[in-house]
Every structure is written in structure tokens, then in C-alpha cells.
Coordinates of C-alpha atoms in Angstrom, one line a residue:
M1 CA -8.8 8.0 13.8
T2 CA -6.8 11.2 13.6
T3 CA -7.6 13.8 16.2
S4 CA -8.5 16.3 13.5
G5 CA -11.8 14.4 12.8
R6 CA -10.7 13.8 9.2
I7 CA -10.7 10.3 7.9
E8 CA -7.4 8.3 8.5
L9 CA -5.1 7.7 5.6
M10 CA -3.4 4.3 6.0
A11 CA -0.3 3.5 4.1
P12 CA 1.4 0.2 3.3
A13 CA 5.0 -0.4 4.4
G14 CA 7.0 -3.5 3.0
N15 CA 10.3 -2.3 4.2
F16 CA 12.0 0.8 5.8
E17 CA 12.2 2.6 2.4
S18 CA 8.5 2.4 2.0
L19 CA 7.8 3.2 5.7
Q20 CA 9.8 6.4 5.5
A21 CA 8.3 7.3 2.3
A22 CA 4.8 7.0 3.9
L23 CA 5.8 9.0 6.9
D24 CA 7.3 11.8 4.7
N25 CA 4.2 12.2 2.6
G26 CA 1.4 12.5 5.1
C27 CA 0.0 9.1 6.2
D28 CA -2.0 8.9 9.4
S29 CA -1.2 5.2 10.0
V30 CA 0.9 2.4 8.5
Y31 CA 0.4 -1.4 8.3
F32 CA 3.1 -3.9 7.8
G33 CA 4.0 -7.6 8.1
V34 CA 6.5 -9.3 10.2
E35 CA 8.1 -12.4 8.8
Q36 CA 5.8 -15.1 7.5
L37 CA 2.2 -14.8 9.1
N38 CA 0.8 -12.0 6.9
M39 CA -0.9 -11.9 3.5
R40 CA 2.2 -10.5 1.8
A41 CA 4.7 -13.1 3.1
R42 CA 6.0 -14.0 -0.3
A43 CA 5.3 -10.7 -2.3
T44 CA 7.8 -8.5 -0.3
V45 CA 10.8 -8.3 2.0
N46 CA 9.0 -8.2 5.3
F47 CA 10.2 -6.7 8.6
V48 CA 11.6 -8.9 11.4
L49 CA 10.8 -9.0 15.0
D50 CA 13.9 -6.9 15.9
D51 CA 12.4 -4.1 13.6
L52 CA 9.4 -3.5 15.7
P53 CA 10.9 -1.0 18.2
E54 CA 12.4 1.2 15.3
I55 CA 9.0 1.1 13.4
A56 CA 7.2 2.2 16.5
R57 CA 9.9 4.8 17.2
R58 CA 9.8 6.5 13.7
C59 CA 5.9 6.4 13.7
A60 CA 5.7 8.0 17.1
V61 CA 7.9 10.9 16.1
K62 CA 5.2 11.8 13.5
N63 CA 2.2 10.7 15.7
V64 CA 1.4 7.9 13.2
R65 CA -0.4 4.9 14.2
T66 CA 1.1 1.4 13.6
Y67 CA -0.7 -1.8 12.6
L68 CA 0.7 -5.3 12.5
T69 CA -0.8 -7.5 10.0
L70 CA -1.2 -11.1 11.2
N71 CA -4.3 -12.1 9.1
T72 CA -3.3 -15.4 7.5
I73 CA -4.8 -18.8 8.1
I74 CA -3.3 -20.1 11.3
Y75 CA -2.4 -23.7 12.0
D76 CA -1.6 -25.4 15.5
H77 CA 2.1 -25.2 14.7
D78 CA 1.9 -21.3 14.3
L79 CA 0.3 -20.6 17.7
S80 CA 3.7 -20.2 19.5
V81 CA 4.8 -17.7 16.7
V82 CA 1.5 -15.9 17.1
K83 CA 2.0 -15.3 20.7
T84 CA 5.6 -14.3 20.3
L85 CA 4.7 -11.7 17.6
L86 CA 2.0 -10.3 19.6
T87 CA 4.0 -10.1 22.7
K88 CA 6.8 -8.2 20.9
A89 CA 4.4 -6.0 19.3
K90 CA 2.9 -5.1 22.7
E91 CA 6.3 -4.5 24.2
A92 CA 7.3 -2.2 21.2
G93 CA 4.2 -0.2 21.5
I94 CA 2.6 -1.2 18.2
T95 CA -1.0 0.3 18.1
A96 CA -3.0 -2.6 16.8
V97 CA -3.1 -5.9 15.1
I98 CA -5.0 -6.7 11.9
A99 CA -6.4 -10.1 12.3
S100 CA -8.8 -12.8 10.8
D101 CA -8.2 -15.9 12.9
Q102 CA -10.0 -16.3 16.3
A103 CA -6.9 -17.5 17.9
V104 CA -5.0 -14.3 17.0
I105 CA -8.0 -12.1 17.8
M106 CA -8.4 -13.6 21.4
T107 CA -4.7 -13.7 22.1
A108 CA -4.4 -10.0 21.2
K109 CA -7.5 -9.2 23.3
T110 CA -6.2 -11.0 26.2
M111 CA -3.0 -9.0 26.1
G112 CA -4.7 -5.7 25.8
L113 CA -3.7 -5.2 22.2
E114 CA -6.3 -3.3 20.0
V115 CA -7.6 -5.5 17.3
H116 CA -8.8 -4.7 13.7
I117 CA -10.8 -7.2 11.8
S118 CA -9.4 -8.1 8.4
T119 CA -11.2 -8.0 5.2
Q120 CA -10.6 -11.7 5.0
L121 CA -13.4 -12.2 7.4
N122 CA -15.9 -10.8 4.8
V123 CA -18.0 -8.5 7.1
T124 CA -21.0 -7.3 4.9
N125 CA -23.8 -6.4 7.3
I126 CA -24.4 -4.7 10.7
E127 CA -25.3 -7.9 12.6
T128 CA -21.6 -9.2 11.8
V129 CA -20.3 -5.8 12.8
K130 CA -22.1 -6.2 16.2
F131 CA -20.5 -9.5 16.7
Y132 CA -16.9 -8.5 16.0
S133 CA -17.4 -5.4 18.1
L134 CA -17.0 -7.7 21.1
F135 CA -13.3 -8.1 20.1
A136 CA -12.3 -5.2 17.7
D137 CA -12.4 -1.4 17.5
T138 CA -12.0 -1.2 13.8
I139 CA -13.6 -3.5 11.1
V140 CA -12.4 -3.6 7.5
L141 CA -15.5 -4.4 5.3
S142 CA -15.7 -6.8 2.5
R143 CA -14.3 -5.2 -0.9
E144 CA -17.5 -6.3 -2.6
L145 CA -19.9 -3.8 -1.0
S146 CA -21.1 -0.6 -2.7
L147 CA -20.8 2.9 -1.1
R148 CA -24.6 2.7 -0.4
Q149 CA -24.1 -0.5 1.6
V150 CA -21.2 0.9 3.4
K151 CA -23.2 4.1 4.4
K152 CA -26.0 1.8 5.7
I153 CA -23.6 0.1 8.0
T154 CA -21.8 3.2 9.3
D155 CA -25.3 5.0 9.8
D156 CA -26.5 1.9 11.9
I157 CA -23.3 2.0 14.0
E158 CA -24.2 5.6 15.0
K159 CA -27.8 5.0 15.4
E160 CA -27.3 1.9 17.6
Q161 CA -24.2 3.2 19.2
I162 CA -22.1 0.0 18.5
K163 CA -19.0 0.4 20.5
G164 CA -15.8 -1.7 20.6
P165 CA -13.6 -2.8 23.6
S166 CA -12.2 0.7 23.9
G167 CA -15.7 2.1 24.7
N168 CA -15.6 4.2 21.4
L169 CA -18.0 3.7 18.4
V170 CA -16.7 1.0 16.1
E171 CA -14.7 2.5 13.2
I172 CA -15.2 1.3 9.5
E173 CA -12.2 0.8 7.3
I174 CA -12.4 0.2 3.4
F175 CA -9.8 -0.3 0.8
G176 CA -9.2 3.0 -1.2
H177 CA -6.5 2.2 -3.8
G178 CA -4.4 -0.5 -5.2
A179 CA -4.3 -4.1 -6.5
L180 CA -7.5 -6.1 -6.4
C181 CA -7.9 -9.9 -6.4
M182 CA -10.5 -11.5 -8.5
A183 CA -11.7 -13.7 -5.6
V184 CA -14.1 -12.4 -3.0
S185 CA -12.2 -10.3 -0.6
G186 CA -8.9 -12.0 -1.6
K187 CA -9.8 -15.4 -0.7
C188 CA -8.3 -17.2 -3.8
Y189 CA -7.4 -20.8 -4.1
L190 CA -5.9 -20.8 -7.7
S191 CA -2.2 -20.6 -6.4
L192 CA -2.8 -23.4 -3.9
H193 CA -4.3 -25.7 -6.4
S194 CA -1.6 -25.1 -9.2
H195 CA 1.6 -24.6 -7.1
N196 CA 0.7 -25.8 -3.6
S197 CA 1.4 -22.1 -2.7
S198 CA -1.5 -20.7 -0.7
A199 CA -2.6 -17.0 -1.2
N200 CA -4.3 -17.4 2.2
R201 CA -0.9 -17.9 3.7
G202 CA 0.6 -15.0 2.1
A203 CA 2.3 -17.0 -0.8
C204 CA 0.2 -16.2 -3.9
K205 CA 1.9 -17.0 -7.1
Q206 CA -0.5 -14.6 -9.0
N207 CA -2.0 -17.0 -11.5
C208 CA -4.6 -14.4 -12.4
R209 CA -2.1 -12.0 -13.7
K210 CA -1.2 -14.4 -16.7
K211 CA -2.6 -14.8 -20.1
Y212 CA -4.8 -17.9 -20.8
T213 CA -6.4 -19.7 -23.9
V214 CA -9.9 -21.1 -23.5
I215 CA -10.3 -24.6 -24.9
D216 CA -13.7 -26.2 -25.9
Q217 CA -13.3 -29.8 -24.4
E218 CA -15.8 -31.3 -27.0
S219 CA -14.3 -29.9 -30.2
G220 CA -10.8 -29.0 -29.1
F221 CA -11.5 -25.6 -30.5
E222 CA -9.1 -22.9 -28.8
I223 CA -9.8 -19.3 -28.3
E224 CA -7.0 -16.9 -27.3
V225 CA -8.6 -13.8 -25.4
D226 CA -7.0 -10.9 -27.0
N227 CA -6.1 -7.6 -25.2
E228 CA -7.7 -8.8 -21.8
Y229 CA -6.4 -10.7 -18.9
L230 CA -9.7 -12.1 -17.8
M231 CA -8.7 -12.9 -14.3
S232 CA -6.6 -9.7 -13.7
P233 CA -8.7 -6.9 -12.4
K234 CA -7.5 -3.2 -12.9
D235 CA -6.3 -1.5 -9.8
L236 CA -8.8 0.1 -7.5
C237 CA -8.8 3.8 -7.4
T238 CA -11.3 5.9 -5.4
L239 CA -9.7 9.4 -5.7
D240 CA -12.0 10.6 -8.4
F241 CA -15.2 10.0 -6.1
L242 CA -13.3 10.5 -2.8
D243 CA -16.1 12.8 -1.7
Q244 CA -18.5 10.1 -1.9
V245 CA -16.1 7.7 -0.1
I246 CA -15.8 10.3 2.8
D247 CA -19.5 10.9 3.0
S248 CA -20.2 7.2 3.4
G249 CA -19.0 7.5 6.9
I250 CA -15.9 5.3 6.9
K251 CA -13.1 6.3 9.3
V252 CA -10.1 4.7 7.7
L253 CA -9.0 4.7 4.0
K254 CA -6.4 1.8 3.3
I255 CA -4.0 2.2 0.4
E256 CA -2.8 -1.3 -0.8
G257 CA 0.9 -1.8 -1.8
R258 CA 3.1 -3.6 0.6
G259 CA 4.7 -5.4 -2.2
R260 CA 5.4 -2.2 -4.3
A261 CA 8.4 0.2 -4.3
A262 CA 8.9 3.2 -2.1
D263 CA 8.4 5.7 -4.9
Y264 CA 5.0 4.2 -5.4
V265 CA 4.1 4.6 -1.7
A266 CA 5.4 8.1 -1.7
T267 CA 3.4 9.2 -4.7
V268 CA 0.1 7.5 -3.9
I269 CA 0.1 8.7 -0.2
K270 CA 1.1 12.2 -1.2
T271 CA -1.7 12.4 -3.8
Y272 CA -4.5 11.0 -1.5
R273 CA -3.2 13.3 1.3
E274 CA -3.7 16.3 -0.9
A275 CA -7.1 15.0 -2.1
I276 CA -8.4 14.3 1.4
D277 CA -7.2 17.8 2.6
A278 CA -8.8 19.4 -0.5
Y279 CA -12.1 17.8 0.4
Y280 CA -12.0 19.2 4.0
E281 CA -11.0 22.7 2.8
G282 CA -13.6 22.9 0.0
T283 CA -11.1 22.7 -3.0
F284 CA -11.8 19.2 -4.2
T285 CA -12.5 20.3 -7.7
K286 CA -12.6 18.7 -11.1
D287 CA -9.2 20.3 -11.9
K288 CA -7.8 19.0 -8.5
I289 CA -9.0 15.5 -9.4
K290 CA -7.5 15.6 -12.9
T291 CA -4.1 16.7 -11.5
C292 CA -4.2 13.9 -8.8
M293 CA -5.2 11.2 -11.3
E294 CA -2.3 12.2 -13.5
A295 CA 0.0 11.9 -10.6
L296 CA -1.4 8.4 -9.8
A297 CA -0.7 7.3 -13.2
T298 CA 3.0 8.0 -13.1
V299 CA 3.6 5.0 -10.8
Y300 CA 2.9 1.3 -11.1
N301 CA -0.7 0.5 -12.0
R302 CA -2.8 -1.8 -14.0
G303 CA -5.2 0.9 -15.1
F304 CA -7.8 2.2 -12.8
W305 CA -11.5 1.2 -11.9
S306 CA -13.8 2.0 -9.1
G307 CA -14.4 -1.6 -7.9
Y308 CA -17.9 -2.3 -6.6
Y309 CA -18.3 1.0 -4.8
L310 CA -20.4 2.7 -7.4
G311 CA -22.4 -0.4 -8.1
Q312 CA -20.6 -1.5 -11.3
K313 CA -20.5 -5.0 -12.6
L314 CA -17.2 -6.9 -12.6
G315 CA -15.4 -6.5 -15.9
E316 CA -12.6 -4.0 -15.6
W317 CA -9.8 -6.2 -16.7
S318 CA -6.1 -5.4 -17.3
D319 CA -5.0 -5.3 -20.9
N320 CA -1.4 -6.2 -20.3
P321 CA 0.6 -8.3 -17.7
G322 CA 2.5 -5.3 -16.3
S323 CA 2.2 -1.8 -15.4
N324 CA 0.4 1.0 -17.3
A325 CA 2.5 3.7 -15.5
T326 CA 3.3 6.8 -17.6
Q327 CA 6.8 7.0 -16.0
K328 CA 9.5 4.6 -15.1
K329 CA 12.7 4.7 -13.0
V330 CA 16.2 3.7 -14.3
Y331 CA 18.9 2.8 -12.0
I332 CA 21.8 5.2 -12.2
G333 CA 24.1 4.7 -9.2
K334 CA 24.6 4.7 -5.4
G335 CA 25.5 7.1 -2.7
L336 CA 29.1 7.6 -1.6
H337 CA 29.1 10.5 0.7
Y338 CA 27.2 13.5 1.9
F339 CA 28.7 16.8 2.9
Q340 CA 26.3 18.0 5.5
K341 CA 27.4 21.6 5.7
A342 CA 27.2 22.2 1.9
N343 CA 24.1 19.9 1.4
I344 CA 26.1 18.2 -1.2
A345 CA 25.7 14.4 -2.1
E346 CA 28.3 12.4 -4.0
F347 CA 27.2 9.4 -6.1
K348 CA 29.1 6.8 -8.0
I349 CA 27.4 6.5 -11.6
E350 CA 27.1 2.7 -12.3
A351 CA 24.6 2.7 -15.2
Y352 CA 23.4 5.0 -18.0
D353 CA 24.0 8.8 -18.0
L354 CA 23.0 11.5 -15.7
K355 CA 22.5 15.1 -17.1
K356 CA 21.7 18.5 -15.8
G357 CA 17.9 18.9 -15.8
D358 CA 17.1 15.2 -15.3
K359 CA 14.4 14.3 -12.7
I360 CA 15.9 11.8 -10.2
L361 CA 14.7 9.5 -7.4
I362 CA 16.7 8.8 -4.4
T363 CA 15.7 6.0 -2.2
G364 CA 17.1 4.4 1.0
P365 CA 15.9 2.8 4.4
S366 CA 16.2 6.2 6.2
T367 CA 15.8 8.5 3.2
G368 CA 12.5 7.0 1.9
A369 CA 11.8 8.1 -1.6
Q370 CA 12.8 11.6 -2.6
E371 CA 12.4 13.1 -6.0
M372 CA 14.2 16.2 -7.4
I373 CA 15.6 18.0 -10.5
V374 CA 19.4 18.0 -11.0
E375 CA 20.1 21.7 -11.3
D376 CA 24.0 21.8 -10.9
M377 CA 26.5 19.0 -11.0
M378 CA 30.2 18.4 -10.6
V379 CA 31.8 15.4 -12.3
N380 CA 35.2 14.1 -11.0
D381 CA 35.6 17.5 -9.2
A382 CA 34.9 19.6 -12.2
P383 CA 31.7 21.3 -13.4
F384 CA 29.9 19.3 -16.1
D385 CA 26.4 18.9 -17.6
K386 CA 26.6 15.2 -17.9
A387 CA 28.0 12.2 -16.0
T388 CA 28.5 8.7 -17.5
K389 CA 29.2 5.2 -16.1
G390 CA 32.2 5.1 -13.9
D391 CA 32.1 8.8 -13.0
S392 CA 32.0 10.3 -9.5
C393 CA 29.2 13.0 -9.5
T394 CA 28.2 15.5 -6.8
I395 CA 24.9 17.2 -6.8
K396 CA 23.1 19.7 -4.3
V397 CA 20.4 18.0 -2.5
P398 CA 17.9 19.3 0.2
F399 CA 18.2 16.2 2.4
R400 CA 20.8 13.9 3.8
I401 CA 21.7 10.8 1.8
R402 CA 23.5 7.5 3.1
L403 CA 25.9 5.0 1.7
S404 CA 23.0 2.6 1.2
D405 CA 20.9 5.1 -0.9
K406 CA 20.3 4.4 -4.6
M407 CA 19.7 6.9 -7.3
Y408 CA 17.3 6.4 -10.3
K409 CA 16.5 8.5 -13.2
I410 CA 12.7 9.2 -13.9
V411 CA 11.8 8.9 -17.6
E412 CA 8.6 9.0 -19.5
N413 CA 7.1 5.7 -20.7

């Protein structure tokens, strides 16, 4: 938990671009996977072992906590990998490991590495919290609980003074925003049955995001369900009732999205940071909520719903297979050079046009995700209002760019 006493805003990081975007936009902690033993092993380009020191270094600069996700099903042949991962994490100074398998939990505890209990273990009551407090300082509750149930658990932790191995009261974490699985706390077997690719090993094929036809086995009558993907829930969003979330007594609010782009991470973390700060400053108003919800809608989403937190019944389904974002990014070109003294960046335009007044996004492993408006530009060393494919273009930017950086134009959907 942050020293300010405010709830901890936990950000996803699927690569260095997303990590930097999270750090630049006000997260208190980040969680990430290394190679294969995490629940997003297939969905994103994960970090490798040698990245751990750099992850820890970048986060230490901003006083941000680091959580390694090692929460898949573990088989005997994985145990040596588990030990190697945890050893390297400990050596690098990673804050904690998010785990669900007892082998991982006990190995980490033996090493003196802080443990967080994954939502995969389905913690739904205070007695289970008591049991896992023997091993862990933070427990992620099941996604199916209401805020009233969450509040009961946090009240009981305080009342009964339930402490973890650190000697501090156990902290409760819940999911706050992002993709939801139709299965209880994500334990789905559809992908395993249909493709021999287990979601519980981080290799989900996302069967639920597809459109299906229902067939009556007796008559052969077919029904195509129109305008709803009946196994694909809308994305969870708690921002519009964030005051109730904080009042439930949770200590960590987790943002889902290790498989999503850096601009998604930047926008969502920045928006929730503003909302959390507004709550503590007494400015969490209807107008603030409206502005924040509009910002969240600009990046990838399947529509929003409140999950089970407000006691709603399941039934908030997506109406299309992709995103409902109000904006999209279009690739324009790549970075060529940065003139540090003048704060000028040079780009090679490789696709589409770039015009003065356009809103652009620049991303990169060290740059993160930076948005800005093009105010002035030079094209092939002469002042122009428009650059086209093949041109060399220079623009003034308030940050350094690198050769690996990419530039996108942000357009309305």
C-alpha cells in the first residue's frame, strides 16, 4: 500500500512500452509476467528473466512496487522453472509474487519473497482469508463478490486483526477495470476442450469472444443470436462508483490489461489516478465522473458494466467482437533522430498523411505512450502543413524520442 494512506493503483505491464506508460501516468504498483508461467502467456509479449533488473530499476526510481505474476497451474516439470524465476525475482528486488499454486506460494515464502494470493484461488469469505494470511500479505478476492461482501471481509480483517507474514494487517485487492471472463474468477475450460490450449496455463484462445448459433438437437432448428455475444461480457469499469469501491475498505485496485497496448495503459491509469485523487480531495463529482468515463471510452473496450459489485445479475454482454473505442490509432511512421538541444524529433513518414493540428501518439520501450498535438512541422527541411508517405518530417516534442519509437495519428471512430 502507498505511504499516503490512499488505495494502491495497480497497473498492467505486458512490455516495456506499457511499463513506462504506467510509470508516467501515476501507478503505485505494476504487475507483469515473465515467459510462460503466467495467465497471459499467450496474449502478450512477456518479459524475460534478464528484464527483471531493469523492471525493478525503473520502478524504484518512481517508488513503484513490482509484482511478478506466477499464477498458472503448475506441473512437476515446471518446478525447476518456478524456483529459477523466484530466485531471479528475489535477486532483482521484485516486491512480491502473485501466486495460486501451493508450490509457488511455499517456495516464495521460504525465500522470504512477499506473496499475494491470486484471484484464481477464489477467496470469498473471512475464514479463507485467515488461512491464506499464514502465507500472504495481500489477497485478491473472487471477482464474483458484491461490494457489500467485500466490505464484510475488510471489516472482519480489522476487527479480528488478521495479519500476514509481514506482521501487518492483510490487505485486500480487487479488480477495478478491464476484460472479464465469463467463468468464475477466470477459471475457464472452453479453450482447453476445443483447442487443447488451456486458459489456466495462460493460453486462452478466447472462444467466448466469438459469435455462435444455437441448435435445437431434436428439431434441428437454428437460432442465431443477433447483436449479442452471449459468452463475452462487457469490460468491468468501477470508475463511476469509485467512491463506493474505496469505502469498501480495499487497499489495492487492479487494472486489467497486460495484453493491451501502451496507449490503453496510459489512458486508463491516468484516468483512474485522477479519479482516485479527486475522491481524496473531495472533488469526485458527477462532472468529474463524466469526463473520466469519456476518456476511458477513447481506448479499447467492449463496453462497460459494473460486474457483480453492485449486486447486478449477469447479462451485460458485448454487442460486437471487437472494440467500442471512440478513437483509434493509425500508424504513420518511425523515429529517425532526436535533436536534444532544440527538442526536435525527426520521423520517417511510412503510411498515410500527417498534418498540422493532428493529434499523435508516440510509443516506445523507453518513451512509453505520449500524446500531443502537432503545432509546427518541417517536411524535407522546409516548413509545410502536411507530410505524406516517404517524407522526412520534424516536429517539436517536449520529450526525447528513440529510433525504436513509432508514431500514430489519433482519429475519431
